Short mmCIF file of N, CA, C and O in Angstrom, two decimals:
data_model
loop_
_atom_site.label_atom_id
_atom_site.label_comp_id
_atom_site.label_asym_id
_atom_site.label_seq_id
_atom_site.Cartn_x
_atom_site.Cartn_y
_atom_site.Cartn_z
N UNK A 1 0.74 -1.22 0.03
CA UNK A 1 0.10 0.05 0.03
C UNK A 1 0.92 1.09 -0.10
O UNK A 1 2.03 1.22 0.38
N UNK A 2 0.28 2.28 -0.53
CA UNK A 2 0.99 3.64 -0.67
C UNK A 2 0.13 4.67 0.06
O UNK A 2 -1.11 4.74 -0.35
N UNK A 3 0.61 5.50 0.90
CA UNK A 3 -0.15 6.48 1.55
C UNK A 3 0.32 7.83 0.95
O UNK A 3 1.56 8.10 0.87
N UNK A 4 -0.58 8.67 0.31
CA UNK A 4 -0.20 9.81 -0.41
C UNK A 4 -0.92 11.03 0.22
O UNK A 4 -2.18 11.06 0.32
N UNK A 5 -0.13 12.02 0.84
CA UNK A 5 -0.64 13.25 1.25
C UNK A 5 -0.29 14.45 0.39
O UNK A 5 0.89 14.58 0.29
N UNK A 6 -1.27 14.93 -0.26
CA UNK A 6 -0.91 15.98 -1.22
C UNK A 6 -1.00 17.44 -0.60
O UNK A 6 -1.90 18.17 -0.86
N UNK A 7 0.00 17.77 -0.02
CA UNK A 7 0.24 19.03 0.44
C UNK A 7 0.97 19.99 -0.32
O UNK A 7 2.20 20.29 -0.14
N UNK A 8 0.30 20.30 -1.37
CA UNK A 8 0.86 21.09 -2.58
C UNK A 8 -0.02 22.28 -2.83
O UNK A 8 -1.23 22.18 -2.52
N UNK A 9 0.35 23.33 -3.58
CA UNK A 9 -0.46 24.51 -3.81
C UNK A 9 -1.60 23.92 -4.69
O UNK A 9 -1.29 23.18 -5.59
N UNK A 10 -2.59 24.47 -4.58
CA UNK A 10 -3.88 24.02 -5.35
C UNK A 10 -4.46 22.62 -5.00
O UNK A 10 -5.49 22.33 -5.62
N UNK A 11 -3.87 22.16 -4.08
CA UNK A 11 -4.40 20.72 -3.62
C UNK A 11 -5.09 20.87 -2.31
O UNK A 11 -5.87 20.00 -1.80
N UNK A 12 -4.86 21.86 -1.46
CA UNK A 12 -5.30 22.13 -0.15
C UNK A 12 -6.16 23.28 -0.25
O UNK A 12 -5.98 24.21 -0.90
N UNK A 13 -7.30 23.20 0.69
CA UNK A 13 -8.25 24.32 0.73
C UNK A 13 -8.81 24.27 2.21
O UNK A 13 -8.05 23.84 3.01
N UNK A 14 -9.97 24.95 2.38
CA UNK A 14 -10.41 25.32 3.68
C UNK A 14 -10.82 23.83 4.39
O UNK A 14 -10.90 23.70 5.51
N UNK A 15 -11.03 22.86 3.53
CA UNK A 15 -11.46 21.49 4.17
C UNK A 15 -10.15 20.70 4.39
O UNK A 15 -10.32 19.61 4.91
N UNK A 16 -8.99 21.11 4.02
CA UNK A 16 -7.82 20.39 4.35
C UNK A 16 -7.15 19.95 3.03
O UNK A 16 -7.22 20.60 1.95
N UNK A 17 -6.13 18.85 3.17
CA UNK A 17 -5.42 18.54 1.96
C UNK A 17 -5.64 17.07 1.67
O UNK A 17 -6.34 16.40 2.63
N UNK A 18 -5.64 16.71 0.51
CA UNK A 18 -6.13 15.34 -0.02
C UNK A 18 -5.11 14.27 0.65
O UNK A 18 -4.01 14.42 0.52
N UNK A 19 -5.84 13.20 1.05
CA UNK A 19 -4.96 12.07 1.68
C UNK A 19 -5.62 10.83 0.92
O UNK A 19 -6.84 10.62 1.07
N UNK A 20 -4.83 10.06 0.30
CA UNK A 20 -5.33 8.82 -0.42
C UNK A 20 -4.55 7.76 -0.01
O UNK A 20 -3.33 7.85 0.34
N UNK A 21 -5.19 6.54 -0.08
CA UNK A 21 -4.52 5.22 0.24
C UNK A 21 -4.52 4.33 -1.02
O UNK A 21 -5.70 4.25 -1.62
N UNK A 22 -3.46 3.90 -1.65
CA UNK A 22 -3.49 3.08 -2.78
C UNK A 22 -3.00 1.70 -2.38
O UNK A 22 -2.28 1.43 -1.50
N UNK A 23 -3.61 0.75 -3.24
CA UNK A 23 -3.19 -0.68 -2.95
C UNK A 23 -2.92 -1.38 -4.41
O UNK A 23 -3.67 -1.02 -5.30
N UNK A 24 -1.93 -2.08 -4.49
CA UNK A 24 -1.50 -2.74 -5.65
C UNK A 24 -2.39 -3.97 -5.86
O UNK A 24 -2.28 -4.95 -4.99
N UNK A 25 -3.23 -3.91 -6.87
CA UNK A 25 -4.15 -5.07 -7.08
C UNK A 25 -3.93 -5.52 -8.55
O UNK A 25 -4.12 -4.77 -9.46
N UNK A 26 -3.54 -6.79 -8.65
CA UNK A 26 -3.26 -7.38 -10.03
C UNK A 26 -2.26 -6.48 -10.80
O UNK A 26 -2.51 -6.25 -11.96
N UNK A 27 -1.20 -6.00 -10.14
CA UNK A 27 -0.12 -5.25 -10.84
C UNK A 27 -0.49 -3.79 -11.01
O UNK A 27 0.27 -3.10 -11.60
N UNK A 28 -1.69 -3.38 -10.71
CA UNK A 28 -2.09 -2.05 -10.90
C UNK A 28 -2.43 -1.29 -9.53
O UNK A 28 -3.19 -1.87 -8.68
N UNK A 29 -1.90 0.12 -9.41
CA UNK A 29 -2.21 0.70 -8.18
C UNK A 29 -3.74 1.27 -8.24
O UNK A 29 -4.00 1.91 -9.30
N UNK A 30 -4.35 0.99 -7.31
CA UNK A 30 -5.84 1.35 -7.11
C UNK A 30 -6.03 2.20 -5.94
O UNK A 30 -5.78 1.75 -4.77
N UNK A 31 -6.88 3.37 -5.88
CA UNK A 31 -7.18 4.00 -4.82
C UNK A 31 -8.30 3.30 -4.10
O UNK A 31 -9.37 3.04 -4.62
N UNK A 32 -7.93 3.02 -2.71
CA UNK A 32 -8.85 2.27 -1.92
C UNK A 32 -9.46 3.21 -0.84
O UNK A 32 -10.46 2.83 -0.15
N UNK A 33 -8.97 4.47 -0.70
CA UNK A 33 -9.49 5.39 0.30
C UNK A 33 -9.09 6.72 -0.09
O UNK A 33 -7.98 7.04 -0.58
N UNK A 34 -9.95 7.77 0.23
CA UNK A 34 -9.63 9.15 0.09
C UNK A 34 -10.41 10.00 1.00
O UNK A 34 -11.55 9.69 1.33
N UNK A 35 -9.73 11.02 1.52
CA UNK A 35 -10.30 11.90 2.58
C UNK A 35 -9.54 13.24 2.55
O UNK A 35 -8.49 13.27 2.20
N UNK A 36 -10.17 14.37 3.11
CA UNK A 36 -9.59 15.45 3.32
C UNK A 36 -9.02 15.55 4.80
O UNK A 36 -9.91 15.12 5.69
N UNK A 37 -7.78 15.83 5.03
CA UNK A 37 -7.30 15.78 6.42
C UNK A 37 -6.61 17.15 6.68
O UNK A 37 -6.21 17.87 5.94
N UNK A 38 -6.45 17.38 8.06
CA UNK A 38 -5.96 18.55 8.53
C UNK A 38 -4.44 18.60 8.60
O UNK A 38 -3.93 19.60 9.14
N UNK A 39 -3.70 17.67 8.22
CA UNK A 39 -2.34 17.67 8.09
C UNK A 39 -1.67 16.64 9.11
O UNK A 39 -0.36 16.33 8.94
N UNK A 40 -2.32 16.14 10.01
CA UNK A 40 -1.77 15.17 10.94
C UNK A 40 -2.15 13.81 10.54
O UNK A 40 -3.41 13.46 10.58
N UNK A 41 -1.24 12.92 10.16
CA UNK A 41 -1.50 11.56 9.71
C UNK A 41 -0.52 10.63 10.43
O UNK A 41 0.63 10.83 10.51
N UNK A 42 -1.12 9.43 10.97
CA UNK A 42 -0.28 8.47 11.50
C UNK A 42 -0.68 7.22 11.27
O UNK A 42 -1.87 6.92 10.81
N UNK A 43 0.20 6.19 11.27
CA UNK A 43 -0.04 4.78 11.07
C UNK A 43 0.11 4.02 12.30
O UNK A 43 1.15 4.20 13.04
N UNK A 44 -0.88 3.22 12.79
CA UNK A 44 -0.83 2.63 13.97
C UNK A 44 -0.14 1.36 13.85
O UNK A 44 0.13 0.81 12.75
N UNK A 45 0.19 0.63 14.97
CA UNK A 45 0.82 -0.69 14.89
C UNK A 45 -0.31 -1.70 15.13
O UNK A 45 -0.02 -2.89 15.27
N UNK A 46 -1.66 -1.34 15.06
CA UNK A 46 -2.72 -2.24 15.17
C UNK A 46 -3.28 -2.39 13.80
O UNK A 46 -3.27 -1.54 12.96
N UNK A 47 -3.85 -3.60 13.60
CA UNK A 47 -4.36 -4.11 12.29
C UNK A 47 -5.83 -4.44 12.42
O UNK A 47 -6.26 -5.08 13.48
N UNK A 48 -6.56 -3.97 11.47
CA UNK A 48 -8.02 -4.35 11.32
C UNK A 48 -8.27 -4.90 9.95
O UNK A 48 -7.99 -4.35 8.91
N UNK A 49 -8.75 -6.04 9.91
CA UNK A 49 -8.95 -6.88 8.55
C UNK A 49 -7.80 -6.77 7.57
O UNK A 49 -8.04 -6.47 6.46
N UNK A 50 -6.61 -6.95 8.11
CA UNK A 50 -5.42 -7.05 7.38
C UNK A 50 -4.88 -5.78 7.01
O UNK A 50 -3.79 -5.74 6.16
N UNK A 51 -5.30 -4.64 7.46
CA UNK A 51 -4.77 -3.29 7.12
C UNK A 51 -4.44 -2.62 8.49
O UNK A 51 -5.17 -2.58 9.38
N UNK A 52 -3.38 -1.78 8.42
CA UNK A 52 -3.00 -1.13 9.40
C UNK A 52 -3.90 -0.06 9.74
O UNK A 52 -4.57 0.59 8.90
N UNK A 53 -4.28 0.33 11.12
CA UNK A 53 -5.36 1.45 11.43
C UNK A 53 -4.50 2.73 11.15
O UNK A 53 -3.28 2.98 11.22
N UNK A 54 -5.34 3.72 10.82
CA UNK A 54 -4.85 5.14 10.57
C UNK A 54 -5.34 6.10 11.63
O UNK A 54 -6.38 5.95 12.20
N UNK A 55 -4.50 6.96 11.91
CA UNK A 55 -4.85 8.19 12.80
C UNK A 55 -4.92 9.43 11.93
O UNK A 55 -3.88 9.78 11.17
N UNK A 56 -6.04 10.19 11.95
CA UNK A 56 -6.07 11.44 11.09
C UNK A 56 -6.69 12.52 11.85
O UNK A 56 -7.48 12.29 12.75
N UNK A 57 -6.45 13.77 11.43
CA UNK A 57 -7.24 14.88 12.04
C UNK A 57 -7.89 15.63 10.98
O UNK A 57 -7.46 15.48 9.63
N UNK A 58 -8.87 16.42 11.31
CA UNK A 58 -9.67 17.25 10.32
C UNK A 58 -9.26 18.65 10.54
O UNK A 58 -8.75 19.15 11.58
N UNK A 59 -9.41 19.52 9.54
CA UNK A 59 -9.08 21.02 9.56
C UNK A 59 -9.86 21.54 10.71
O UNK A 59 -11.09 21.36 10.58
N UNK A 60 -9.26 22.38 11.49
CA UNK A 60 -10.19 23.12 12.50
C UNK A 60 -10.51 22.25 13.63
O UNK A 60 -11.41 22.74 14.50
N UNK A 61 -10.17 21.04 13.72
CA UNK A 61 -10.38 20.11 14.74
C UNK A 61 -9.32 19.47 15.18
O UNK A 61 -8.56 18.84 14.47
N UNK A 62 -8.98 19.67 16.47
CA UNK A 62 -7.61 19.15 17.15
C UNK A 62 -7.93 17.81 17.58
O UNK A 62 -7.14 17.24 18.37
N UNK A 63 -8.93 17.07 17.28
CA UNK A 63 -9.16 15.78 17.61
C UNK A 63 -8.26 14.76 16.68
O UNK A 63 -8.47 14.85 15.50
N UNK A 64 -7.70 13.86 17.33
CA UNK A 64 -7.05 12.72 16.52
C UNK A 64 -8.18 11.57 16.52
O UNK A 64 -8.60 11.12 17.67
N UNK A 65 -8.50 11.12 15.29
CA UNK A 65 -9.32 9.94 15.24
C UNK A 65 -8.64 8.73 14.71
O UNK A 65 -7.82 8.94 13.81
N UNK A 66 -9.22 7.54 15.09
CA UNK A 66 -8.67 6.26 14.54
C UNK A 66 -9.64 5.87 13.43
O UNK A 66 -10.76 5.89 13.71
N UNK A 67 -9.06 5.53 12.36
CA UNK A 67 -9.96 4.91 11.32
C UNK A 67 -9.35 3.44 11.14
O UNK A 67 -8.26 3.08 11.06
N UNK A 68 -10.36 2.66 10.75
CA UNK A 68 -9.99 1.10 10.70
C UNK A 68 -10.54 0.53 9.37
O UNK A 68 -11.55 1.05 8.72
N UNK A 69 -9.98 -0.34 8.82
CA UNK A 69 -10.37 -1.03 7.54
C UNK A 69 -11.48 -1.92 7.98
O UNK A 69 -11.33 -3.02 8.66
N UNK A 70 -12.69 -1.84 7.31
CA UNK A 70 -13.82 -2.76 7.52
C UNK A 70 -13.92 -3.85 6.49
O UNK A 70 -14.92 -4.56 6.57
N UNK A 71 -12.92 -4.01 5.60
CA UNK A 71 -13.03 -4.98 4.58
C UNK A 71 -13.03 -4.33 3.08
O UNK A 71 -12.76 -5.05 2.28
N UNK A 72 -13.64 -3.13 3.14
CA UNK A 72 -13.77 -2.56 1.83
C UNK A 72 -13.36 -1.03 1.83
O UNK A 72 -13.21 -0.52 0.72
N UNK A 73 -13.37 -0.43 2.98
CA UNK A 73 -13.00 0.98 3.11
C UNK A 73 -12.57 1.33 4.57
O UNK A 73 -12.95 0.57 5.45
N UNK A 74 -11.79 2.33 4.72
CA UNK A 74 -11.45 2.86 6.10
C UNK A 74 -12.54 3.50 6.64
O UNK A 74 -13.26 4.50 5.77
N UNK A 75 -13.01 3.34 7.85
CA UNK A 75 -14.18 4.05 8.50
C UNK A 75 -13.71 4.64 9.88
O UNK A 75 -12.93 3.96 10.41
N UNK A 76 -14.43 5.70 10.16
CA UNK A 76 -14.17 6.25 11.63
C UNK A 76 -14.42 5.17 12.73
O UNK A 76 -15.48 4.57 12.63
N UNK A 77 -13.55 5.10 13.60
CA UNK A 77 -13.80 4.09 14.75
C UNK A 77 -14.03 4.90 16.12
O UNK A 77 -15.00 4.50 16.75
N UNK A 78 -13.16 5.79 16.40
CA UNK A 78 -13.10 6.46 17.62
C UNK A 78 -12.19 7.53 17.65
O UNK A 78 -11.25 7.68 16.96
N UNK A 79 -12.56 8.60 18.52
CA UNK A 79 -11.55 9.77 18.78
C UNK A 79 -10.52 9.16 19.95
O UNK A 79 -11.05 8.68 20.86
N UNK A 80 -9.29 9.42 19.77
CA UNK A 80 -8.28 8.85 20.62
C UNK A 80 -7.62 10.08 21.46
O UNK A 80 -7.14 9.69 22.54
N UNK A 81 -7.57 11.29 21.03
CA UNK A 81 -6.84 12.24 21.59
C UNK A 81 -7.33 13.57 21.06
O UNK A 81 -7.88 13.76 20.10
N UNK A 82 -7.11 14.65 22.06
CA UNK A 82 -7.44 15.92 21.52
C UNK A 82 -6.16 16.91 21.82
O UNK A 82 -5.61 16.70 23.12
N UNK A 83 -5.72 17.68 21.03
CA UNK A 83 -4.55 18.57 21.17
C UNK A 83 -5.04 19.82 21.86
O UNK A 83 -6.02 20.54 21.46
N UNK A 84 -4.52 20.07 22.95
CA UNK A 84 -4.90 21.35 23.86
C UNK A 84 -4.24 22.61 23.41
O UNK A 84 -4.41 23.68 24.09
N UNK A 85 -3.27 22.53 22.55
CA UNK A 85 -2.36 23.70 22.27
C UNK A 85 -0.98 23.52 22.85
O UNK A 85 -0.01 24.10 22.26
N UNK A 86 -0.99 22.62 23.83
CA UNK A 86 0.47 22.39 24.38
C UNK A 86 0.77 20.90 24.48
O UNK A 86 1.88 20.48 24.70
N UNK A 87 -0.33 20.02 24.53
CA UNK A 87 -0.08 18.60 24.57
C UNK A 87 -1.40 17.81 24.23
O UNK A 87 -2.41 18.47 24.01
N UNK A 88 -1.35 16.62 24.16
CA UNK A 88 -2.43 15.72 23.79
C UNK A 88 -3.14 15.21 25.07
O UNK A 88 -2.37 14.68 25.91
N UNK A 89 -4.33 15.20 25.09
CA UNK A 89 -5.14 14.69 26.19
C UNK A 89 -5.75 13.41 25.55
O UNK A 89 -6.46 13.58 24.60
N UNK A 90 -5.52 12.38 26.09
CA UNK A 90 -6.14 10.94 25.64
C UNK A 90 -7.51 10.92 26.13
O UNK A 90 -7.87 11.43 27.07
N UNK A 91 -8.26 10.54 25.17
CA UNK A 91 -9.77 10.12 25.38
C UNK A 91 -10.01 9.09 26.46
O UNK A 91 -9.13 8.22 26.40
N UNK A 92 -10.95 9.19 27.29
CA UNK A 92 -11.03 8.23 28.31
C UNK A 92 -11.90 7.09 27.94
O UNK A 92 -12.77 6.92 27.29
#
């Protein structure tokens, strides 16, 4: 798989920057996930349905959310932390 974050002029707007996940299927790269993100991207060491979980933020929202692979697409699972401006507070 390839994770692509398009932080380039004309690719980012008020909703964030494009973030795509590609998977090589039958020798061809296919986009399996796309979302606008606020700039913070992380890959977890946990796996859901054969894919690593992702940590993403949204523009204007300091919440770090975990996304998991459900077998066909990454979907929101839970909020895991909030940036206070000086540190992260973990969700309870």
